[in-house]
Short mmCIF file of C-alpha atoms and ligand atoms in Angstrom, two decimals:
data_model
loop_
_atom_site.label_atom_id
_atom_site.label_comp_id
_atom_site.label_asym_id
_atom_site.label_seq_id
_atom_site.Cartn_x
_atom_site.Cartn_y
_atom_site.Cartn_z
CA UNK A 1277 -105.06 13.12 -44.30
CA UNK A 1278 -102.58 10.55 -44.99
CA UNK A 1279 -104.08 7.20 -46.30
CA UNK A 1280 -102.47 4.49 -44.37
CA UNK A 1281 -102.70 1.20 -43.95
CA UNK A 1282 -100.64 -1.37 -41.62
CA UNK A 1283 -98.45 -3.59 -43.56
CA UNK A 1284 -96.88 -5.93 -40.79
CA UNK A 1285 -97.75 -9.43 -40.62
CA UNK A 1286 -98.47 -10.41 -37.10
CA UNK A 1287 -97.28 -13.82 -37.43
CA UNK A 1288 -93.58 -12.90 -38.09
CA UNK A 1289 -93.39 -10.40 -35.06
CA UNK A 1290 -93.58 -11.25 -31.80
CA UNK A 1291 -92.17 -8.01 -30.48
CA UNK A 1292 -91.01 -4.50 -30.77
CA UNK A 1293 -92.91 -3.41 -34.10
CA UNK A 1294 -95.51 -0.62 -34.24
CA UNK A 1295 -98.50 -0.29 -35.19
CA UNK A 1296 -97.86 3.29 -37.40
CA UNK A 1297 -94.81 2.80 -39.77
CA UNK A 1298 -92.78 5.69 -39.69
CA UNK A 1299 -90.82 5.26 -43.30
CA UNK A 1300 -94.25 5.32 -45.13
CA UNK A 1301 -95.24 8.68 -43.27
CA UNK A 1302 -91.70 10.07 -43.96
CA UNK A 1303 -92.68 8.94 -47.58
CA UNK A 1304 -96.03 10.63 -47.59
CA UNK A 1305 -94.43 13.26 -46.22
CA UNK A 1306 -92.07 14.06 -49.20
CA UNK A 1307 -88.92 13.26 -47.31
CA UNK A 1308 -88.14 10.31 -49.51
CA UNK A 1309 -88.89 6.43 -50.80
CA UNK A 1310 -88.50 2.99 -50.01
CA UNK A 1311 -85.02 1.65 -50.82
CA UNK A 1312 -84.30 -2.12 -52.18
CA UNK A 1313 -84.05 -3.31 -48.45
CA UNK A 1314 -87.30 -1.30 -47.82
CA UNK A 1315 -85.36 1.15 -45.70
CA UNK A 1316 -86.95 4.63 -46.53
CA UNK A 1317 -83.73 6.53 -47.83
CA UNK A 1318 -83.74 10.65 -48.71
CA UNK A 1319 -81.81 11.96 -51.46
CA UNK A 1320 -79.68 13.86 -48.29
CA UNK A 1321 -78.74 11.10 -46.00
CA UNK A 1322 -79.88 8.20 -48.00
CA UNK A 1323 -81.04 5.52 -45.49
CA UNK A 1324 -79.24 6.87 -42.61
CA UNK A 1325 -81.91 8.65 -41.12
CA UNK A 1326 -84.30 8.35 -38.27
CA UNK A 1327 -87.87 9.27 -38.25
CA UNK A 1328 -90.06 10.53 -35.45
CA UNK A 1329 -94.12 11.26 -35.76
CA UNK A 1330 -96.47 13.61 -33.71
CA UNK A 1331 -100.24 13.17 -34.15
CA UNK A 1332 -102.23 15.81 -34.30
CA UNK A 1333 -105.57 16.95 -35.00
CA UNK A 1334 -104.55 20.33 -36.54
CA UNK A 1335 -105.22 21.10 -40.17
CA UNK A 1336 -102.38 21.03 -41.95
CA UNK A 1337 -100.96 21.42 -45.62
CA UNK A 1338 -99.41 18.18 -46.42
CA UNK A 1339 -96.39 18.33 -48.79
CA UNK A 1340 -96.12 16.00 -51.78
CA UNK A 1341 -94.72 12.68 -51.80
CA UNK A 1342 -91.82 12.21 -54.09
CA UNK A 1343 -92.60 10.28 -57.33
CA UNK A 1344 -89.16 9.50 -58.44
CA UNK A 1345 -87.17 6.61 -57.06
CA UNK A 1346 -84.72 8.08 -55.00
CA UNK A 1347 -82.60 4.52 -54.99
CA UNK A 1348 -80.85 3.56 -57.37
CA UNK A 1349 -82.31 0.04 -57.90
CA UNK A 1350 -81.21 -3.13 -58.92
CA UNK A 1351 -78.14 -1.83 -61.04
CA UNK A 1352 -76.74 -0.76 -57.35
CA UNK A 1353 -77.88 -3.79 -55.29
CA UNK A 1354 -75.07 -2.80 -53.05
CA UNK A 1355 -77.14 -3.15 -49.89
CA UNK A 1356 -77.89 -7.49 -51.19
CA UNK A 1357 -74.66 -7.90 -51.63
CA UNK A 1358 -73.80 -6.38 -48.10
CA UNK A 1359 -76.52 -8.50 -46.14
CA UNK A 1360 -74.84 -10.66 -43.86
CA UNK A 1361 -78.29 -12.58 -43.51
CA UNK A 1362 -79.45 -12.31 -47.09
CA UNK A 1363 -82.70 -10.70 -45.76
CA UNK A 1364 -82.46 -7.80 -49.16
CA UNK A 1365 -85.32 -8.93 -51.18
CA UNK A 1366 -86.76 -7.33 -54.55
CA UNK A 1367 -87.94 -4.04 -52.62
CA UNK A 1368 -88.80 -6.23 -49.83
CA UNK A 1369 -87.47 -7.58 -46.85
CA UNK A 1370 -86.90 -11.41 -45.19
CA UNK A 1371 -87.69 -9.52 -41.34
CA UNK A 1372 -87.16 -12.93 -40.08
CA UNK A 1373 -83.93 -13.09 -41.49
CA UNK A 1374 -82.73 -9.60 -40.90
CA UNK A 1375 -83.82 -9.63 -37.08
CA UNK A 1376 -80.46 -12.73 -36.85
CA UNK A 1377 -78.71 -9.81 -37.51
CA UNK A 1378 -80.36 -6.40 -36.54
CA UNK A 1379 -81.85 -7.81 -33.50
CA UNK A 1380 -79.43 -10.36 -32.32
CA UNK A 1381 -80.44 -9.77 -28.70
CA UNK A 1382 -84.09 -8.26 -28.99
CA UNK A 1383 -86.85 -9.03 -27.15
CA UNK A 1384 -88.16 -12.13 -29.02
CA UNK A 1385 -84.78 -13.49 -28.56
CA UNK A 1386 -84.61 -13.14 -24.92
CA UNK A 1387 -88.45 -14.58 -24.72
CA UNK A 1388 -86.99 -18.10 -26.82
CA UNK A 1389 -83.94 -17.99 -24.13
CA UNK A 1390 -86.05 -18.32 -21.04
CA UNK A 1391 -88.34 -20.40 -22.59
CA UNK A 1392 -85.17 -22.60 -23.16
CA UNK A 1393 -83.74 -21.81 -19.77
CA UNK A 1394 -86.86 -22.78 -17.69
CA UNK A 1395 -87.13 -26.13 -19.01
CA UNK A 1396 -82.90 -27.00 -18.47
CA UNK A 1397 -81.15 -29.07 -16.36
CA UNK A 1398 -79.46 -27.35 -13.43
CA UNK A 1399 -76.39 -27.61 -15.26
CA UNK A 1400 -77.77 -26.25 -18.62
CA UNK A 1401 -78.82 -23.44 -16.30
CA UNK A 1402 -75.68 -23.08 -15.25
CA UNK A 1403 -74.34 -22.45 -18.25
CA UNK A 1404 -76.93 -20.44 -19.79
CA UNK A 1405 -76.57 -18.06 -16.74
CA UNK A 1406 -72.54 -17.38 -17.59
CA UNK A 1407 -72.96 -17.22 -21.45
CA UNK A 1408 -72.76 -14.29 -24.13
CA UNK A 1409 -76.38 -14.49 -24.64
CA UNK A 1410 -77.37 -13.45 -20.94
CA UNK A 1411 -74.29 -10.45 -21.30
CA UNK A 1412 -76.29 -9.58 -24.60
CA UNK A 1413 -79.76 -9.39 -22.82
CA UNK A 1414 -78.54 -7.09 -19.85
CA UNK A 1415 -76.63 -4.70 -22.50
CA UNK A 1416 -79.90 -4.56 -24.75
CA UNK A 1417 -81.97 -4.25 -21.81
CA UNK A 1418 -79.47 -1.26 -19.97
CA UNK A 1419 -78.79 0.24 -23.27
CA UNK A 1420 -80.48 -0.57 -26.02
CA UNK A 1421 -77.13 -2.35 -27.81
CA UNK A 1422 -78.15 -5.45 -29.74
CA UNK A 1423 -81.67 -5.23 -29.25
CA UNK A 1424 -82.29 -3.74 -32.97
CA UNK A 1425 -80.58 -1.50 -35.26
CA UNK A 1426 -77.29 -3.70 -34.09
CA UNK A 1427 -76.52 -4.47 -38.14
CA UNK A 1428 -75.37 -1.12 -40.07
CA UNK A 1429 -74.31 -2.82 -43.04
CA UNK A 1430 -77.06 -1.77 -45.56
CA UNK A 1431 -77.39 1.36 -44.16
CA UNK A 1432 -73.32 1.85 -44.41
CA UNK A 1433 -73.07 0.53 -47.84
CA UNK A 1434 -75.82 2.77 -49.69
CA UNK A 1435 -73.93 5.27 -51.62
CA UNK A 1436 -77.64 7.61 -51.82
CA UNK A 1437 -76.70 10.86 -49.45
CA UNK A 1438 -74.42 13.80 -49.02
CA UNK A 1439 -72.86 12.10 -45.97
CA UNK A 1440 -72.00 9.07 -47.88
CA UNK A 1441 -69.80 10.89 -49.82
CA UNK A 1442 -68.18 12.52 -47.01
CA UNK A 1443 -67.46 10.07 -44.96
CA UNK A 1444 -68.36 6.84 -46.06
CA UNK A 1445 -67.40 6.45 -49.59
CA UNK A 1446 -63.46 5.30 -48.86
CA UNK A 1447 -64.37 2.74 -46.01
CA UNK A 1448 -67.50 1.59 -47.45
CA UNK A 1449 -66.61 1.14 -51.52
CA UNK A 1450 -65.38 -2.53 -50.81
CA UNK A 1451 -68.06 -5.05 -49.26
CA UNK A 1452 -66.48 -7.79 -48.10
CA UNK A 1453 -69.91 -9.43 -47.95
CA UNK A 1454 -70.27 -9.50 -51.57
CA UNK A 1455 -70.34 -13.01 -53.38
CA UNK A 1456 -70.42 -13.94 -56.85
CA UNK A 1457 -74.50 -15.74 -55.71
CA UNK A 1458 -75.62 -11.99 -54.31
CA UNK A 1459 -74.28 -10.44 -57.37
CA UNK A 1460 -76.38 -12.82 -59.92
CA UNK A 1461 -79.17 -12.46 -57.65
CA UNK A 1462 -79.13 -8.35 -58.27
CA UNK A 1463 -78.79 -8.88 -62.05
CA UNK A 1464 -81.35 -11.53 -62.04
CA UNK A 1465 -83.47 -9.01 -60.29
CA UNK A 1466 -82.44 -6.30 -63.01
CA UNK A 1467 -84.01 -8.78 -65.83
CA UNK A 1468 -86.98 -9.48 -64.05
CA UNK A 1469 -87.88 -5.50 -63.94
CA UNK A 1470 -86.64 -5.29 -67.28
CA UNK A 1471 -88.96 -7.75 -68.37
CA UNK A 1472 -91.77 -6.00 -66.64
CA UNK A 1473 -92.37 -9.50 -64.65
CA UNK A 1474 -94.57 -9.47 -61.60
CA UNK A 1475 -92.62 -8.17 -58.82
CA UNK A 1476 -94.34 -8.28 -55.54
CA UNK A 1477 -92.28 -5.28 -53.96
CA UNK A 1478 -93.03 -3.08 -57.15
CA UNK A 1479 -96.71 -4.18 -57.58
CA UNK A 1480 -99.82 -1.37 -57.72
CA UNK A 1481 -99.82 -1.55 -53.81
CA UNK A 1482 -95.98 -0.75 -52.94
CA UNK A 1483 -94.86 1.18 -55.85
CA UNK A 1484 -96.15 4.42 -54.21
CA UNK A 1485 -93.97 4.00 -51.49
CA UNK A 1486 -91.12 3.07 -54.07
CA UNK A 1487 -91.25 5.87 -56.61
CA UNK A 1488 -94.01 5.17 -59.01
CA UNK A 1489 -91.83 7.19 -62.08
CA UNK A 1490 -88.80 5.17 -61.27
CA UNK A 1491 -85.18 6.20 -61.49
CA UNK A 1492 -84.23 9.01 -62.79
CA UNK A 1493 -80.97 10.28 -61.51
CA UNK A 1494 -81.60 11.92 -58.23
CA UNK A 1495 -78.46 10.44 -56.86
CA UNK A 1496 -75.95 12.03 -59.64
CA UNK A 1497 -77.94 15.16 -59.14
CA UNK A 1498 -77.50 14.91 -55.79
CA UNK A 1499 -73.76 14.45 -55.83
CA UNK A 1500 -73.31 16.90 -58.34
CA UNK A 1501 -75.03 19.93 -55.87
CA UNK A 1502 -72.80 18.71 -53.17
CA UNK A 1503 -69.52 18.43 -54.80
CA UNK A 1504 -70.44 22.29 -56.87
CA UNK A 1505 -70.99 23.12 -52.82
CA UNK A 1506 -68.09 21.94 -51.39
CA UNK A 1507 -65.82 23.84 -54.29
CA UNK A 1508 -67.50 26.74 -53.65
CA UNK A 1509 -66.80 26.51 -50.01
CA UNK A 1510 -62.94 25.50 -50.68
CA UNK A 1511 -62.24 28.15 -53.14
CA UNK A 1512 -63.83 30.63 -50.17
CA UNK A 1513 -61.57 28.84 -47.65
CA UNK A 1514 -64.42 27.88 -45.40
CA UNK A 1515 -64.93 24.49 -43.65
CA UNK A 1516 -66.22 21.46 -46.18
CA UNK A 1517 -69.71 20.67 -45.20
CA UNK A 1518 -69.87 17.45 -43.31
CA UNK A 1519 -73.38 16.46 -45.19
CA UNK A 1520 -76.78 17.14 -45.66
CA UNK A 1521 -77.77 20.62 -47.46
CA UNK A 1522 -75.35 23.96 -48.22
S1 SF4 B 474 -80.00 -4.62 -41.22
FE1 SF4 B 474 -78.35 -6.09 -41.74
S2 SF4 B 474 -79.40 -8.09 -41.79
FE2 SF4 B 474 -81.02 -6.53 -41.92
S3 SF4 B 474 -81.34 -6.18 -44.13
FE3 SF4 B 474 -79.82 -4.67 -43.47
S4 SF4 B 474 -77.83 -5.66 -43.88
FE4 SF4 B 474 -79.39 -7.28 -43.88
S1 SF4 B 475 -77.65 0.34 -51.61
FE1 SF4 B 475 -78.31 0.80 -53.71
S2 SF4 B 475 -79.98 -0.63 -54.11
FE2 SF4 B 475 -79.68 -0.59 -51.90
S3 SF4 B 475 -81.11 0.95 -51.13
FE3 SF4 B 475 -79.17 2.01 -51.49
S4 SF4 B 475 -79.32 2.79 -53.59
FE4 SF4 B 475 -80.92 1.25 -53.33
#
């Protein structure tokens, strides 16, 4: 039995969330914690995963959740400093914020557009009718595009995962995004942990979902099995492994 319990806020959704959370099962499940941005990342792929859930009344033996921090924390910050929306809170999220971004064209967009459109002029409508917005709407609707997901940057920019390091790591090491204000905001979040200050993303609630032991080095020991890997494979002249495990 996994004890759950819904964390979304009703008011700031209007659409397309869930009512089971899939990074907290993946959590419980031993597959990982929640990152700064809240994203659940594994020490394999970091956050670059996605999660699926069957229910089922079988007995099962559950596997252990992980009690070490699997990110790196406030000393990386990378994922702040990449927001475009500066929706990365302290192990929390600004969903409003992030869904400019993630879900430029979602459903609770397209709901405020034709609430907009049915009350414009003829001309307005006009207009509406031939702009980027409507284009958006048909390719979220057709294909999913833009409707969420449609912002990779914090999931590009985490350097937790094999596959960061093999494919990511020379495209992703400068953030363009980064300002001077998102860096002082990750130290100042550094100090405030360091001080042991109330943190609402850490408190006796969340921190199960976080890594209750804190960091510990996963990452480097990560890294370190997949770079003794890919020697081994090089000195055996065999493909370099793309990712995940050997
Ligand atoms: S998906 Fe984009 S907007 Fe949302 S938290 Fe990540 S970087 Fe920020
Ligand atoms: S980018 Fe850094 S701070 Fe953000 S989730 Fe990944 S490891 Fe954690």
């Amino acid at each position: 039995m996994l004890p759950l319990r819904q964390e979304t806020d009703w008011n700031y959704k209007r659409a397309s969330y869930g009512r089971l959370s899939t990074r907290h099962l993946g959590v419980e499940a031993g597959l990982g914690t929640l990152g700064l941005e809240v994203n659940i990342l594994t020490p394999e792929f970091g956050p670059r995963v996605y999660l699926t859930g069957i229910l089922t009344e079988l007995e099962l033996e559950p596997d252990r959740a992980l009690t070490e921090q699997v990110c790196i924390g406030e000393s990386c910050s990378r994922c702040l400093h990449s927001c475009p929306a500066d929706a990365v809170l302290h192990f929390g999220i600004d969903k409003r914020a992030c869904a400019t971004e993630a879900q430029e064209f979602g459903f609770s967009t397209i709901l405020q557009f034709f609430e907009r459109f049915i009350d414009a002029a003829r001309e307005q409508k006009m207009q509406m009718a031939r702009s980027r917005d409507l284009f958006g709407f048909w390719q979220g609707l057709l294909r999913v595009v833009g409707s969420f997901g449609d912002c990779p940057r914090c999931l590009a920019v985490c350097p937790v995962g094999n596959d960061y390091h093999a494919h990511l790591l020379d495209a992703q090491r400068e953030i363009p995004e980064k300002t001077p204000e998102k860096v002082a905001l990750g130290k100042a979040f550094k100090e405030r942990r360091a001080k042991g200050e109330g943190i609402a993303g850490l408190d006796a609630w969340n921190v199960r979902w976080v890594g209750p032991d804190g960091y510990r080095g996963i990452v480097a020991r990560q890294l370190q099995a997949f770079m003794q890997a890919q020697k081994r494979r090089s000195e055996t002249g065999a493909e370099p492994i793309s990712g995940g495990s050997e």
